[in-house]
Coordinates of C-alpha atoms in Angstrom, one line a residue:
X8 CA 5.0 1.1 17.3
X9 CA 1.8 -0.2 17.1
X10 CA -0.6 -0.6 20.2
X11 CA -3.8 -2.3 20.8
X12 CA -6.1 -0.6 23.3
X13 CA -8.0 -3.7 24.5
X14 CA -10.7 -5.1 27.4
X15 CA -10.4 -8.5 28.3
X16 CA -14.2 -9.2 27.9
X17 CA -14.1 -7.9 24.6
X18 CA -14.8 -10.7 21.9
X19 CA -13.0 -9.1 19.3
X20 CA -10.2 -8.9 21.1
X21 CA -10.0 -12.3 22.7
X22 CA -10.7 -13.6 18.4
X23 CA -7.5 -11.1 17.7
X24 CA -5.3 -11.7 20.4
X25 CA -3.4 -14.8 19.1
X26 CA -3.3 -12.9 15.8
X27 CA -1.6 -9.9 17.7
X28 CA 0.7 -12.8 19.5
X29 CA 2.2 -13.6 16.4
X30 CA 2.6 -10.6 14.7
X31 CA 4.6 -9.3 17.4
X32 CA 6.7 -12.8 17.3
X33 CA 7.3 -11.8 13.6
X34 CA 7.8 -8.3 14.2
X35 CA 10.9 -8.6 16.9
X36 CA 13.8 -6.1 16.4
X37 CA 11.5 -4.1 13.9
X38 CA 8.3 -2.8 15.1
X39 CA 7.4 -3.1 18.8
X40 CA 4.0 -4.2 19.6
X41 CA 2.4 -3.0 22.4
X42 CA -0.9 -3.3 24.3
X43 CA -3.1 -1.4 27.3
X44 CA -5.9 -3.3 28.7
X45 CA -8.3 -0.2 29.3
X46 CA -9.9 -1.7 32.5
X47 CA -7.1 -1.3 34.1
X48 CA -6.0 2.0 32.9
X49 CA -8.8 4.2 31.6
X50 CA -7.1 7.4 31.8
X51 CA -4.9 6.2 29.3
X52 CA -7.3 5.1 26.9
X53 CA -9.5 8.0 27.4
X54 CA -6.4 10.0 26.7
X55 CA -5.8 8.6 23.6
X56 CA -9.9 9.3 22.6
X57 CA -10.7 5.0 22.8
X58 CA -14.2 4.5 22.6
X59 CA -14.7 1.2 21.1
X60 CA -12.4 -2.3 21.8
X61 CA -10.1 -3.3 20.3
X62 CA -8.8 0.2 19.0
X63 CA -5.4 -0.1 17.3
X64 CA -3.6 2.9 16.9
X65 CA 0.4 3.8 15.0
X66 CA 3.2 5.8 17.3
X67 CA 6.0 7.2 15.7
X68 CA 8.2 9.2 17.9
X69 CA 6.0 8.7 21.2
X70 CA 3.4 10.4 19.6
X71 CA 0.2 9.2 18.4
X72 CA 0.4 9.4 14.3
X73 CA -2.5 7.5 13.0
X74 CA -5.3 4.8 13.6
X75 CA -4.1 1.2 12.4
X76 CA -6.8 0.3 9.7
X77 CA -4.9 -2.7 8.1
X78 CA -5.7 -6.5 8.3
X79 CA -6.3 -8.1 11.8
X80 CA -4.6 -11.2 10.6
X81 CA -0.9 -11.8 11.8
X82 CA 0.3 -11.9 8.0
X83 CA -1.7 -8.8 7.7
X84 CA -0.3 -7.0 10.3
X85 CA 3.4 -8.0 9.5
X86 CA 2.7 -6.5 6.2
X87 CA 1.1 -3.8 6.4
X88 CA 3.8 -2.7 9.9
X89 CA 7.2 -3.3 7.7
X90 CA 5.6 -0.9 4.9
X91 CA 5.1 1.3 7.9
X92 CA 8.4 1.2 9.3
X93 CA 10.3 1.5 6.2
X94 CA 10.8 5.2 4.1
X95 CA 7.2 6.0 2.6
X96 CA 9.2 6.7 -0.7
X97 CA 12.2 4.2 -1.9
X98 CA 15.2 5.6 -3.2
X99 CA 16.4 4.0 -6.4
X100 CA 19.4 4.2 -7.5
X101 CA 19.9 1.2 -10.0
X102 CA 18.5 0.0 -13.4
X103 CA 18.2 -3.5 -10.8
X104 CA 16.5 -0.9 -7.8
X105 CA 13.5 0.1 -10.6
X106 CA 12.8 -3.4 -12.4
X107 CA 12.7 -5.0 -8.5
X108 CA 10.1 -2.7 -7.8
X109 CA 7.9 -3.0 -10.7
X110 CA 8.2 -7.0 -11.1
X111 CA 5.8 -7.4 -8.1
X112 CA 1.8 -8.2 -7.6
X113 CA 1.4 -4.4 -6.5
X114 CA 1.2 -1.1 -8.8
X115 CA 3.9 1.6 -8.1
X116 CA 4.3 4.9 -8.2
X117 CA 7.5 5.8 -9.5
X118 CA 8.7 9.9 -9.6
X119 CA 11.6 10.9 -11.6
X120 CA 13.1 14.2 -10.7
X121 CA 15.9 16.1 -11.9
X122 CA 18.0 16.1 -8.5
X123 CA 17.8 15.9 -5.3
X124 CA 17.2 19.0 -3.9
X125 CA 13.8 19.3 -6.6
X126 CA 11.2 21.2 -4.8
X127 CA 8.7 18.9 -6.7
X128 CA 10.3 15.8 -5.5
X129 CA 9.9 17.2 -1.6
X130 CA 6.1 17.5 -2.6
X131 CA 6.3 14.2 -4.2
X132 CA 8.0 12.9 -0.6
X133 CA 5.0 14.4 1.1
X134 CA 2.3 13.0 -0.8
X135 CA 4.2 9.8 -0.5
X136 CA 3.8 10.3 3.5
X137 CA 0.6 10.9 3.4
X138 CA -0.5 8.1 1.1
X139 CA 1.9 5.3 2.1
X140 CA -1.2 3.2 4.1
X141 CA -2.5 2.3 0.4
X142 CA 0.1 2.9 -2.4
X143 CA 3.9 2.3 -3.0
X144 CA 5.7 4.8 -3.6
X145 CA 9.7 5.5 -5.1
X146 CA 12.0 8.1 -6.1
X147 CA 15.2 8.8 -8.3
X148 CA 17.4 11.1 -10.0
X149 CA 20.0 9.1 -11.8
X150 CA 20.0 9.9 -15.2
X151 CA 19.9 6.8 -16.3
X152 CA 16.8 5.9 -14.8
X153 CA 15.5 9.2 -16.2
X154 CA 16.3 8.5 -20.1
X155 CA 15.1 5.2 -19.7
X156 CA 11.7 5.9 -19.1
X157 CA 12.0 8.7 -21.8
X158 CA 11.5 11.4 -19.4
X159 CA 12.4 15.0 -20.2
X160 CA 12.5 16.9 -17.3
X161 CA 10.7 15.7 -14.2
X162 CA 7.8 13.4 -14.3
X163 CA 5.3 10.9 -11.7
X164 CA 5.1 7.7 -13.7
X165 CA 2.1 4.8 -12.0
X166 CA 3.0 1.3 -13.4
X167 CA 0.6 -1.5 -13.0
X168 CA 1.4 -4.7 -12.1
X169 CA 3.2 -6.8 -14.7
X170 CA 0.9 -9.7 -14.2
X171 CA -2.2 -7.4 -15.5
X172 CA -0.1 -6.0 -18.3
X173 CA -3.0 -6.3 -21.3
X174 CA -2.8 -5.1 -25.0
X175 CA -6.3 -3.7 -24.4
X176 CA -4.6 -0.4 -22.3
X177 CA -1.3 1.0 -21.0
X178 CA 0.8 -0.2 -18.8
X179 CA 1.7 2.5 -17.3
X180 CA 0.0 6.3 -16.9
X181 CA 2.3 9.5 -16.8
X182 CA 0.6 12.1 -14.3
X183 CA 1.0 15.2 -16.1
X184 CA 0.4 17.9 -13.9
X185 CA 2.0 19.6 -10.6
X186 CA 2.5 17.2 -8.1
X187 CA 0.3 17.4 -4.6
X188 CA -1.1 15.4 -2.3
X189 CA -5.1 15.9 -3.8
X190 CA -3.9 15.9 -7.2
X191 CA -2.2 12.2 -6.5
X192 CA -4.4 10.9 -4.5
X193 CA -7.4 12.0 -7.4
X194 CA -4.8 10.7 -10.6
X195 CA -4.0 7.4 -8.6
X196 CA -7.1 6.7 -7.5
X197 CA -8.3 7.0 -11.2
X198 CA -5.5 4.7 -12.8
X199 CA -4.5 2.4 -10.3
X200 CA -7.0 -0.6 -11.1
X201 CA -7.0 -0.1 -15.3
X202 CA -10.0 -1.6 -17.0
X203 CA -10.2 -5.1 -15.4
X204 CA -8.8 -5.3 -11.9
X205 CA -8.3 -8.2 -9.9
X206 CA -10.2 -7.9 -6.2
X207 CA -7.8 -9.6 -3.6
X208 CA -8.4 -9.4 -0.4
X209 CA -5.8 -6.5 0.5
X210 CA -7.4 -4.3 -2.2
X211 CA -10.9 -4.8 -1.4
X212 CA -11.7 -2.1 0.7
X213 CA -10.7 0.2 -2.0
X214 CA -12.8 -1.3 -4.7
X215 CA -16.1 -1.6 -2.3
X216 CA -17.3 1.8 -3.4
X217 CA -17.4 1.4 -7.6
X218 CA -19.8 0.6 -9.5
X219 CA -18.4 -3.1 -10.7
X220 CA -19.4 -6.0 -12.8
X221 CA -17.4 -8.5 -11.1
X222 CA -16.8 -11.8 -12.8
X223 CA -15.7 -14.9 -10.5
X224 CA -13.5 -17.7 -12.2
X225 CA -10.5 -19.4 -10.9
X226 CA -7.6 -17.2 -10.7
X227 CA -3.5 -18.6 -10.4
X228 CA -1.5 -16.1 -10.8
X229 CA 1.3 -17.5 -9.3
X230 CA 0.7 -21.0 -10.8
X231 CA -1.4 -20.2 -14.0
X232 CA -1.2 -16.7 -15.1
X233 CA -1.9 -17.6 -18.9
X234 CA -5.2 -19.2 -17.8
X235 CA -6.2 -16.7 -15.5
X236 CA -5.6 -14.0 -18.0
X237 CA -7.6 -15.7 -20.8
X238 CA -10.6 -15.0 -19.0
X239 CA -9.8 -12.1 -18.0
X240 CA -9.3 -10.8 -21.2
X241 CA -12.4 -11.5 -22.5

């Protein structure tokens, strides 16, 4: 559930109301949105530590789990509510699961575990909770999936987008060591972007605190990839 803690003289929230409107529209039989107008309920909203309007905060279970700190546009909020509402971790079971995943705009992170019951993958599963706001995140132990990727034993695999596949570096990045939350955050955080990325406005926020030379040219890469990436080669 996601609820907007609100004041109706607030000009933030009057410029993301319809926003909120149609988010919710979208949303139906998903995620319920919800919102408290704190001038008419203050004990509420001093309950739940509001200081500042609009304050949007995540339920899960009746209980507060986490400040929203996605988009304020209604695409933004549908988007980044379904990842919420969905498992933090995917479970693949198919060859068809795996390429789906990785044949998409975002990076994933993709761990391969021996079975089910692997204490790493129930670290992996944590992390995965913790870090779902930012990354995607998916799991398997078919076989299949695991001599495929030539993985002996069990292994965190990050594969960057297709789109940004380059022969100047790899495509994807094996993280070598034992898996936890700081040590994923730190190797993903480290990988996730490769030599050249491509600033959007969903990944923006992370890229605002490197150092960057950042080139401007006209990017398509839904309708022009081959151009786009001839610049961004060079």
């Amino acid at each position: 559930m996601l609820v907007e803690f609100f004041a109706p003289w607030c000009g933030h929230c009057q410029k993301l109301a319809p926003e909120y409107e149609a988010a919710a529209t979208r949303l139906k039989g998903l995620v319920t949105l919800a919102k408290v107008d704190c001038t008419a309920n203050s004990e509420t909203c001093a309950r739940f530590g509001v200081n500042g309007y609009p304050t949007l905060k995540i339920f899960r279970n009746g209980e507060d789990s986490s400040a929203y700190d996605g988009p304020r546009s209604a695409d933004g909020i549908v988007s980044h509510m379904k990842k919420q509402a969905s498992p933090s971790s995917v479970e693949l079971k198919t060859a068809d699961d795996l390429d789906r995943l990785l044949h998409s705009f975002d990076a994933s992170v993709v761990g391969f575990f021996s079975d089910a019951g692997s204490a790493q993958l129930a670290e992996f599963l944590k992390a995965a909770g913790v870090l779902r706001d930012s990354y995607r995140f998916a799991h398997t132990s078919i076989p299949e999936l695991l001599e495929r990727n030539q993985i002996q034993g069990e292994a965190v695999v990050l594969f960057r987008p297709p789109h940004l596949n380059s022969k100047f570096e790899d495509s994807s990045v094996r993280y070598t060591d034992a898996v936890s939350t700081s040590g994923l955050r730190r190797f993903i955080k480290e990988n996730i972007f490769g030599m050249c990325p491509h600033l959007t406005n969903e990944n923006k926020e992370q890229l605002m605190g490197r150092d960057l030379l950042t080139v401007f040219f006209d990017v398509d890469y839904l309708h022009n990839p081959k151009g786009s990436n001839y610049w961004r080669n060079r």
